[in-house]
Amino acid sequence: NSKASIIFVTLQYNVTLPATEEQATESASLYYYGIKDLATVFFYMLVAIIIHAIIQEYVLDKINRRMHFSKTKHSKFNESGQLSAFYFFACVWGTFILVSENYISDPTILWRAYPHNLMTFQMKFFYISQLAYWFHAFPELYFQKTKKEDIPRQLVYIGLYLFHIAGAYLLNLNHLGLVLLVLHYFVEFLFHISRLFYFSDEKYQKGFSLWAVLFVLGRLLTLILSVLTVGFGLARAENQKLDFSTGNFNVLAVRIAVLASICITQAFMMWKFINFQLRRWREHSTFQAPPVRKKPTVTKGRSSRKGTENGVNGTVTSNGADSPRNRKDKSS
């Protein structure tokens, strides 16, 4: 049935606003959200699975066969390859929306005229695509034959992405959500592209150093924008009554919950980041430590074998970079 298929393929809940004197151009076509969006998300989740398979088959598998990676590197290379492609695309798309809708020139648009219950086509399609991509990550755990010990870590960061993206979408905080997503995606893209370069050349470390600085700055900027928007902008708005019909959730309890979820997530990410940096530093210092040489006590042949056993070569390999991150947060 063509009517049923339209629900899956096209965006639903379209509203046409007539042209005004200020905007004497054509009438604007805007969108709000509803239950039918689940069907659209499901369809584009299937599209994401197909695109994922194409990238894996025609790009990543060919590189893997050429580079002869170990099993650990193979899975991490695939993970970074898929995510760097997604982060790059989403970051460019999100930046285009920010520029075209004047977010950069007027930051007060983050909280002004809340609730932002009407979205442009590209804004709504962006959110539908984000939800579809992160929902597609669940079946990919099965398709990619993810190790059992890695599944809990994967579920945590997929869940964090879905929780925050859906939260921004449903609470009509899509302006703030878009800015924070673009900021986060840029930092995550830098990490995964650095890891890809590292796998091709293990001497490459510059990208990780830049990522470490931007990661911390990204967390600070996320907190500043969130507090500025929710703690000051929305707190000073005139209309602070809960109204489901207009999509107004600007009440104290919701503002506290939003800020708490953002702050807790940023603290969780910083905690994982600090642990990761400390582990890398320990591995690096162990790798750089000179081998302990003992004076030969019995025979020359025996001492040389003992020296080989005490040496770092072969005992400490580039584990930090082989991972080089066991965590994968949210959202990152």
mmCIF file of C-alpha atoms in Angstrom:
data_model
loop_
_atom_site.group_PDB
_atom_site.id
_atom_site.type_symbol
_atom_site.label_atom_id
_atom_site.label_comp_id
_atom_site.label_asym_id
_atom_site.label_seq_id
_atom_site.Cartn_x
_atom_site.Cartn_y
_atom_site.Cartn_z
ATOM 1 C CA ASN A 1 0.000 0.000 0.000
ATOM 2 C CA SER A 2 1.446 3.353 -1.042
ATOM 3 C CA LYS A 3 -0.045 5.210 1.932
ATOM 4 C CA ALA A 4 1.584 2.813 4.386
ATOM 5 C CA SER A 5 4.965 3.047 2.655
ATOM 6 C CA ILE A 6 4.897 6.869 2.790
ATOM 7 C CA ILE A 7 4.842 6.703 6.611
ATOM 8 C CA PHE A 8 8.158 4.813 6.550
ATOM 9 C CA VAL A 9 9.966 6.796 3.857
ATOM 10 C CA THR A 10 8.877 10.441 4.249
ATOM 11 C CA LEU A 11 8.867 12.700 7.277
ATOM 12 C CA GLN A 12 5.500 12.970 9.003
ATOM 13 C CA TYR A 13 3.619 15.795 10.775
ATOM 14 C CA ASN A 14 4.074 18.556 8.236
ATOM 15 C CA VAL A 15 2.720 22.070 8.951
ATOM 16 C CA THR A 16 2.647 24.843 6.343
ATOM 17 C CA LEU A 17 2.974 28.355 7.749
ATOM 18 C CA PRO A 18 1.763 31.231 5.505
ATOM 19 C CA ALA A 19 4.204 33.916 4.421
ATOM 20 C CA THR A 20 4.404 36.943 6.737
ATOM 21 C CA GLU A 21 5.371 40.548 6.112
ATOM 22 C CA GLU A 22 8.816 39.951 7.632
ATOM 23 C CA GLN A 23 9.309 36.885 5.467
ATOM 24 C CA ALA A 24 7.599 37.868 2.269
ATOM 25 C CA THR A 25 9.000 34.870 0.473
ATOM 26 C CA GLU A 26 7.246 31.524 0.113
ATOM 27 C CA SER A 27 5.242 29.886 2.869
ATOM 28 C CA ALA A 28 7.379 27.866 5.268
ATOM 29 C CA SER A 29 6.950 24.107 5.642
ATOM 30 C CA LEU A 30 7.839 22.964 9.165
ATOM 31 C CA TYR A 31 7.558 19.713 11.121
ATOM 32 C CA TYR A 32 6.789 18.551 14.646
ATOM 33 C CA TYR A 33 7.250 15.071 16.112
ATOM 34 C CA GLY A 34 4.796 12.251 16.786
ATOM 35 C CA ILE A 35 4.392 8.496 17.170
ATOM 36 C CA LYS A 36 4.652 7.867 13.401
ATOM 37 C CA ASP A 37 8.292 8.954 13.557
ATOM 38 C CA LEU A 38 9.076 5.480 14.929
ATOM 39 C CA ALA A 39 8.207 3.989 11.526
ATOM 40 C CA THR A 40 10.501 6.484 9.770
ATOM 41 C CA VAL A 41 13.307 5.751 12.227
ATOM 42 C CA PHE A 42 12.853 2.011 11.604
ATOM 43 C CA PHE A 43 13.108 2.442 7.832
ATOM 44 C CA TYR A 44 16.264 4.548 7.992
ATOM 45 C CA MET A 45 17.720 2.104 10.510
ATOM 46 C CA LEU A 46 17.527 -0.515 7.748
ATOM 47 C CA VAL A 47 19.168 1.964 5.360
ATOM 48 C CA ALA A 48 21.983 2.477 7.899
ATOM 49 C CA ILE A 49 22.532 -1.314 8.112
ATOM 50 C CA ILE A 50 22.873 -1.485 4.304
ATOM 51 C CA ILE A 51 25.316 1.467 4.182
ATOM 52 C CA HIS A 52 27.294 -0.099 7.037
ATOM 53 C CA ALA A 53 27.597 -3.364 5.055
ATOM 54 C CA ILE A 54 28.692 -1.505 1.879
ATOM 55 C CA ILE A 55 31.455 0.406 3.723
ATOM 56 C CA GLN A 56 32.585 -2.824 5.383
ATOM 57 C CA GLU A 57 32.631 -4.883 2.189
ATOM 58 C CA TYR A 58 34.085 -2.440 -0.322
ATOM 59 C CA VAL A 59 36.377 -0.288 1.833
ATOM 60 C CA LEU A 60 37.376 -1.717 5.215
ATOM 61 C CA ASP A 61 37.679 -5.401 4.267
ATOM 62 C CA LYS A 62 39.948 -4.540 1.314
ATOM 63 C CA ILE A 63 42.238 -2.488 3.572
ATOM 64 C CA ASN A 64 42.229 -5.251 6.204
ATOM 65 C CA ARG A 65 43.336 -7.856 3.669
ATOM 66 C CA ARG A 66 46.158 -5.597 2.532
ATOM 67 C CA MET A 67 47.404 -4.637 6.021
ATOM 68 C CA HIS A 68 47.188 -8.139 7.618
ATOM 69 C CA PHE A 69 45.990 -6.899 11.014
ATOM 70 C CA SER A 70 45.750 -9.071 14.110
ATOM 71 C CA LYS A 71 42.272 -10.027 15.343
ATOM 72 C CA THR A 72 42.277 -7.253 17.970
ATOM 73 C CA LYS A 73 43.438 -4.613 15.532
ATOM 74 C CA HIS A 74 41.046 -5.939 12.903
ATOM 75 C CA SER A 75 37.958 -5.340 15.067
ATOM 76 C CA LYS A 76 39.177 -1.946 16.283
ATOM 77 C CA PHE A 77 40.055 -0.863 12.755
ATOM 78 C CA ASN A 78 36.545 -1.781 11.596
ATOM 79 C CA GLU A 79 35.016 0.097 14.530
ATOM 80 C CA SER A 80 37.040 3.263 13.889
ATOM 81 C CA GLY A 81 36.487 3.026 10.131
ATOM 82 C CA GLN A 82 32.710 2.888 10.481
ATOM 83 C CA LEU A 83 32.495 5.551 13.173
ATOM 84 C CA SER A 84 34.893 8.006 11.519
ATOM 85 C CA ALA A 85 32.777 7.880 8.339
ATOM 86 C CA PHE A 86 29.582 8.478 10.341
ATOM 87 C CA TYR A 87 31.038 11.231 12.552
ATOM 88 C CA PHE A 88 32.463 13.071 9.550
ATOM 89 C CA PHE A 89 29.173 12.957 7.638
ATOM 90 C CA ALA A 90 27.058 13.939 10.670
ATOM 91 C CA CYS A 91 29.472 16.714 11.682
ATOM 92 C CA VAL A 92 29.457 18.288 8.194
ATOM 93 C CA TRP A 93 25.662 17.949 7.924
ATOM 94 C CA GLY A 94 25.113 19.417 11.406
ATOM 95 C CA THR A 95 27.493 22.328 10.717
ATOM 96 C CA PHE A 96 25.602 23.076 7.488
ATOM 97 C CA ILE A 97 22.348 23.300 9.475
ATOM 98 C CA LEU A 98 23.981 25.543 12.098
ATOM 99 C CA VAL A 99 25.251 27.939 9.433
ATOM 100 C CA SER A 100 22.097 27.946 7.290
ATOM 101 C CA GLU A 101 19.828 28.622 10.291
ATOM 102 C CA ASN A 102 22.089 31.364 11.773
ATOM 103 C CA TYR A 103 22.985 29.572 15.013
ATOM 104 C CA ILE A 104 26.576 30.818 14.894
ATOM 105 C CA SER A 105 25.714 34.491 14.352
ATOM 106 C CA ASP A 106 22.980 34.475 17.040
ATOM 107 C CA PRO A 107 23.668 32.107 19.990
ATOM 108 C CA THR A 108 20.488 33.240 21.811
ATOM 109 C CA ILE A 109 18.546 31.102 19.318
ATOM 110 C CA LEU A 110 19.466 28.177 21.608
ATOM 111 C CA TRP A 111 16.848 29.277 24.154
ATOM 112 C CA ARG A 112 14.900 32.115 22.561
ATOM 113 C CA ALA A 113 11.273 31.382 21.574
ATOM 114 C CA TYR A 114 11.249 28.025 23.401
ATOM 115 C CA PRO A 115 9.586 25.526 22.890
ATOM 116 C CA HIS A 116 11.193 24.779 19.531
ATOM 117 C CA ASN A 117 8.400 22.369 18.626
ATOM 118 C CA LEU A 118 8.482 23.226 14.909
ATOM 119 C CA MET A 119 11.543 22.099 12.959
ATOM 120 C CA THR A 120 12.764 22.646 9.429
ATOM 121 C CA PHE A 121 12.954 19.619 7.134
ATOM 122 C CA GLN A 122 16.715 19.238 7.497
ATOM 123 C CA MET A 123 16.586 19.612 11.293
ATOM 124 C CA LYS A 124 13.968 16.864 11.698
ATOM 125 C CA PHE A 125 15.656 14.606 9.135
ATOM 126 C CA PHE A 126 18.961 15.063 10.997
ATOM 127 C CA TYR A 127 17.419 13.843 14.256
ATOM 128 C CA ILE A 128 15.598 10.947 12.564
ATOM 129 C CA SER A 129 18.901 9.908 10.962
ATOM 130 C CA GLN A 130 20.781 10.105 14.275
ATOM 131 C CA LEU A 131 18.222 7.943 16.061
ATOM 132 C CA ALA A 132 18.194 5.490 13.141
ATOM 133 C CA TYR A 133 21.995 5.190 13.132
ATOM 134 C CA TRP A 134 22.296 4.467 16.845
ATOM 135 C CA PHE A 135 19.398 2.009 16.784
ATOM 136 C CA HIS A 136 21.146 0.213 13.907
ATOM 137 C CA ALA A 137 24.151 -0.275 16.200
ATOM 138 C CA PHE A 138 22.200 -2.900 18.188
ATOM 139 C CA PRO A 139 21.794 -5.463 15.362
ATOM 140 C CA GLU A 140 25.351 -4.639 14.229
ATOM 141 C CA LEU A 141 26.622 -6.137 17.484
ATOM 142 C CA TYR A 142 25.308 -9.461 16.171
ATOM 143 C CA PHE A 143 26.352 -8.953 12.538
ATOM 144 C CA GLN A 144 29.897 -7.950 13.502
ATOM 145 C CA LYS A 145 30.165 -10.910 15.918
ATOM 146 C CA THR A 146 31.203 -8.637 18.777
ATOM 147 C CA LYS A 147 33.035 -10.350 21.639
ATOM 148 C CA LYS A 148 30.911 -10.997 24.728
ATOM 149 C CA GLU A 149 33.251 -8.973 26.937
ATOM 150 C CA ASP A 150 32.914 -5.938 24.625
ATOM 151 C CA ILE A 151 29.094 -5.971 24.456
ATOM 152 C CA PRO A 152 28.430 -4.229 27.837
ATOM 153 C CA ARG A 153 30.770 -1.336 26.863
ATOM 154 C CA GLN A 154 29.075 -1.021 23.483
ATOM 155 C CA LEU A 155 25.587 -1.079 25.013
ATOM 156 C CA VAL A 156 26.514 1.697 27.454
ATOM 157 C CA TYR A 157 27.680 4.175 24.838
ATOM 158 C CA ILE A 158 24.887 3.305 22.363
ATOM 159 C CA GLY A 159 22.386 3.798 25.185
ATOM 160 C CA LEU A 160 23.923 7.148 26.140
ATOM 161 C CA TYR A 161 23.674 8.412 22.564
ATOM 162 C CA LEU A 162 20.035 7.334 22.220
ATOM 163 C CA PHE A 163 19.100 8.733 25.638
ATOM 164 C CA HIS A 164 20.500 12.215 24.936
ATOM 165 C CA ILE A 165 19.447 12.483 21.279
ATOM 166 C CA ALA A 166 15.895 11.282 22.042
ATOM 167 C CA GLY A 167 15.793 13.564 25.086
ATOM 168 C CA ALA A 168 16.705 16.646 23.054
ATOM 169 C CA TYR A 169 14.198 15.651 20.359
ATOM 170 C CA LEU A 170 11.253 14.929 22.683
ATOM 171 C CA LEU A 171 11.826 17.884 25.038
ATOM 172 C CA ASN A 172 12.035 20.285 22.057
ATOM 173 C CA LEU A 173 15.630 21.168 22.925
ATOM 174 C CA ASN A 174 16.689 20.353 19.355
ATOM 175 C CA HIS A 175 18.689 23.594 18.943
ATOM 176 C CA LEU A 176 20.910 22.878 21.949
ATOM 177 C CA GLY A 177 21.091 19.194 21.057
ATOM 178 C CA LEU A 178 22.332 19.937 17.550
ATOM 179 C CA VAL A 179 25.141 22.220 18.756
ATOM 180 C CA LEU A 180 26.308 19.724 21.382
ATOM 181 C CA LEU A 181 26.161 16.817 18.916
ATOM 182 C CA VAL A 182 28.284 18.628 16.311
ATOM 183 C CA LEU A 183 30.811 19.559 18.996
ATOM 184 C CA HIS A 184 30.987 16.000 20.330
ATOM 185 C CA TYR A 185 31.077 14.371 16.900
ATOM 186 C CA PHE A 186 34.018 16.540 15.802
ATOM 187 C CA VAL A 187 36.110 15.442 18.806
ATOM 188 C CA GLU A 188 35.145 11.778 18.317
ATOM 189 C CA PHE A 189 35.946 11.961 14.596
ATOM 190 C CA LEU A 190 39.430 13.240 15.422
ATOM 191 C CA PHE A 191 40.023 10.305 17.776
ATOM 192 C CA HIS A 192 38.911 7.615 15.335
ATOM 193 C CA ILE A 193 40.748 9.085 12.348
ATOM 194 C CA SER A 194 43.892 9.285 14.534
ATOM 195 C CA ARG A 195 43.449 5.624 15.448
ATOM 196 C CA LEU A 196 43.171 4.695 11.758
ATOM 197 C CA PHE A 197 46.409 6.543 11.021
ATOM 198 C CA TYR A 198 48.018 4.867 14.008
ATOM 199 C CA PHE A 199 47.173 1.396 12.711
ATOM 200 C CA SER A 200 48.917 2.218 9.438
ATOM 201 C CA ASP A 201 51.944 3.733 11.215
ATOM 202 C CA GLU A 202 52.480 3.016 14.932
ATOM 203 C CA LYS A 203 54.812 6.014 15.283
ATOM 204 C CA TYR A 204 51.882 8.338 14.661
ATOM 205 C CA GLN A 205 50.859 9.923 17.993
ATOM 206 C CA LYS A 206 50.210 13.594 17.164
ATOM 207 C CA GLY A 207 46.513 13.065 16.487
ATOM 208 C CA PHE A 208 45.970 11.581 19.960
ATOM 209 C CA SER A 209 47.688 14.543 21.623
ATOM 210 C CA LEU A 210 45.455 17.012 19.772
ATOM 211 C CA TRP A 211 42.405 14.868 20.539
ATOM 212 C CA ALA A 212 43.248 14.854 24.266
ATOM 213 C CA VAL A 213 43.292 18.662 24.383
ATOM 214 C CA LEU A 214 40.091 19.035 22.342
ATOM 215 C CA PHE A 215 38.348 16.335 24.380
ATOM 216 C CA VAL A 216 38.787 18.323 27.600
ATOM 217 C CA LEU A 217 37.825 21.592 25.871
ATOM 218 C CA GLY A 218 34.772 19.860 24.379
ATOM 219 C CA ARG A 219 33.590 18.751 27.828
ATOM 220 C CA LEU A 220 34.016 22.284 29.213
ATOM 221 C CA LEU A 221 32.232 23.881 26.262
ATOM 222 C CA THR A 222 29.382 21.358 26.546
ATOM 223 C CA LEU A 223 28.872 22.251 30.211
ATOM 224 C CA ILE A 224 29.081 26.010 29.527
ATOM 225 C CA LEU A 225 26.528 25.903 26.681
ATOM 226 C CA SER A 226 24.191 23.647 28.681
ATOM 227 C CA VAL A 227 24.261 25.834 31.807
ATOM 228 C CA LEU A 228 23.926 28.999 29.703
ATOM 229 C CA THR A 229 20.922 27.630 27.791
ATOM 230 C CA VAL A 230 19.070 25.668 30.467
ATOM 231 C CA GLY A 231 20.273 27.334 33.668
ATOM 232 C CA PHE A 232 20.054 30.964 32.506
ATOM 233 C CA GLY A 233 18.204 31.281 29.200
ATOM 234 C CA LEU A 234 15.244 28.979 29.892
ATOM 235 C CA ALA A 235 15.181 29.856 33.618
ATOM 236 C CA ARG A 236 14.458 33.498 32.725
ATOM 237 C CA ALA A 237 11.766 32.719 30.145
ATOM 238 C CA GLU A 238 8.291 34.079 30.851
ATOM 239 C CA ASN A 239 6.345 30.912 30.076
ATOM 240 C CA GLN A 240 7.372 28.267 32.635
ATOM 241 C CA LYS A 241 4.284 26.075 32.719
ATOM 242 C CA LEU A 242 4.284 22.407 31.721
ATOM 243 C CA ASP A 243 2.124 22.120 28.597
ATOM 244 C CA PHE A 244 2.160 18.900 26.547
ATOM 245 C CA SER A 245 -0.067 20.368 23.809
ATOM 246 C CA THR A 246 2.478 23.069 22.918
ATOM 247 C CA GLY A 247 5.510 20.954 23.851
ATOM 248 C CA ASN A 248 6.612 23.290 26.645
ATOM 249 C CA PHE A 249 8.697 21.402 29.224
ATOM 250 C CA ASN A 250 10.333 24.495 30.708
ATOM 251 C CA VAL A 251 9.751 23.764 34.387
ATOM 252 C CA LEU A 252 12.283 23.577 37.215
ATOM 253 C CA ALA A 253 12.183 19.782 37.587
ATOM 254 C CA VAL A 254 12.867 19.186 33.873
ATOM 255 C CA ARG A 255 15.653 21.793 33.798
ATOM 256 C CA ILE A 256 17.351 20.146 36.790
ATOM 257 C CA ALA A 257 16.990 16.681 35.204
ATOM 258 C CA VAL A 258 18.456 17.906 31.884
ATOM 259 C CA LEU A 259 21.438 19.602 33.526
ATOM 260 C CA ALA A 260 22.006 16.630 35.851
ATOM 261 C CA SER A 261 22.036 14.114 32.976
ATOM 262 C CA ILE A 262 24.465 16.267 30.964
ATOM 263 C CA CYS A 263 26.788 16.887 33.942
ATOM 264 C CA ILE A 264 26.817 13.222 35.009
ATOM 265 C CA THR A 265 27.560 12.099 31.448
ATOM 266 C CA GLN A 266 30.407 14.620 31.079
ATOM 267 C CA ALA A 267 31.863 13.525 34.434
ATOM 268 C CA PHE A 268 31.610 9.862 33.376
ATOM 269 C CA MET A 269 33.413 10.637 30.106
ATOM 270 C CA MET A 270 36.167 12.574 31.904
ATOM 271 C CA TRP A 271 36.638 9.711 34.366
ATOM 272 C CA LYS A 272 37.024 7.219 31.494
ATOM 273 C CA PHE A 273 39.330 9.639 29.676
ATOM 274 C CA ILE A 274 41.618 10.103 32.708
ATOM 275 C CA ASN A 275 41.820 6.333 33.262
ATOM 276 C CA PHE A 276 42.666 5.831 29.594
ATOM 277 C CA GLN A 277 45.420 8.488 29.663
ATOM 278 C CA LEU A 278 46.920 7.044 32.847
ATOM 279 C CA ARG A 279 46.951 3.560 31.322
ATOM 280 C CA ARG A 280 48.638 4.848 28.162
ATOM 281 C CA TRP A 281 51.187 6.745 30.235
ATOM 282 C CA ARG A 282 52.019 3.649 32.293
ATOM 283 C CA GLU A 283 52.347 1.483 29.187
ATOM 284 C CA HIS A 284 54.508 4.107 27.506
ATOM 285 C CA SER A 285 56.797 4.474 30.559
ATOM 286 C CA THR A 286 57.095 0.676 30.837
ATOM 287 C CA PHE A 287 57.959 0.449 27.179
ATOM 288 C CA GLN A 288 60.587 3.192 27.503
ATOM 289 C CA ALA A 289 62.138 1.757 30.693
ATOM 290 C CA PRO A 290 65.623 0.298 30.126
ATOM 291 C CA PRO A 291 65.889 -3.469 30.597
ATOM 292 C CA VAL A 292 67.390 -4.651 33.869
ATOM 293 C CA ARG A 293 70.673 -6.312 33.048
ATOM 294 C CA LYS A 294 72.060 -8.844 35.509
ATOM 295 C CA LYS A 295 75.693 -9.844 35.591
ATOM 296 C CA PRO A 296 76.257 -13.292 34.098
ATOM 297 C CA THR A 297 76.713 -15.822 36.856
ATOM 298 C CA VAL A 298 77.008 -19.232 35.162
ATOM 299 C CA THR A 299 77.671 -19.522 31.466
ATOM 300 C CA LYS A 300 77.614 -17.144 28.541
ATOM 301 C CA GLY A 301 74.797 -18.987 26.745
ATOM 302 C CA ARG A 302 72.599 -19.013 29.813
ATOM 303 C CA SER A 303 73.131 -15.336 30.552
ATOM 304 C CA SER A 304 72.189 -14.297 27.033
ATOM 305 C CA ARG A 305 68.933 -16.265 27.280
ATOM 306 C CA LYS A 306 68.214 -14.643 30.640
ATOM 307 C CA GLY A 307 68.881 -11.223 29.197
ATOM 308 C CA THR A 308 66.324 -11.875 26.494
ATOM 309 C CA GLU A 309 63.728 -12.883 29.096
ATOM 310 C CA ASN A 310 64.352 -9.752 31.181
ATOM 311 C CA GLY A 311 64.240 -7.413 28.217
ATOM 312 C CA VAL A 312 61.143 -5.410 27.306
ATOM 313 C CA ASN A 313 61.170 -6.447 23.695
ATOM 314 C CA GLY A 314 58.425 -8.962 23.192
ATOM 315 C CA THR A 315 56.939 -8.550 26.686
ATOM 316 C CA VAL A 316 55.485 -5.059 26.305
ATOM 317 C CA THR A 317 54.172 -4.343 22.880
ATOM 318 C CA SER A 318 52.169 -1.355 21.739
ATOM 319 C CA ASN A 319 49.067 -2.384 23.684
ATOM 320 C CA GLY A 320 48.026 1.180 24.305
ATOM 321 C CA ALA A 321 47.902 1.919 20.674
ATOM 322 C CA ASP A 322 46.662 -1.478 19.673
ATOM 323 C CA SER A 323 43.538 -0.556 21.497
ATOM 324 C CA PRO A 324 44.289 2.448 21.947
ATOM 325 C CA ARG A 325 41.039 2.985 23.773
ATOM 326 C CA ASN A 326 39.109 0.154 25.366
ATOM 327 C CA ARG A 327 36.296 2.544 26.127
ATOM 328 C CA LYS A 328 33.903 4.118 23.786
ATOM 329 C CA ASP A 329 31.809 6.690 25.543
ATOM 330 C CA LYS A 330 29.069 9.101 24.202
ATOM 331 C CA SER A 331 28.805 10.510 23.690
ATOM 332 C CA SER A 332 29.959 10.281 22.855
#
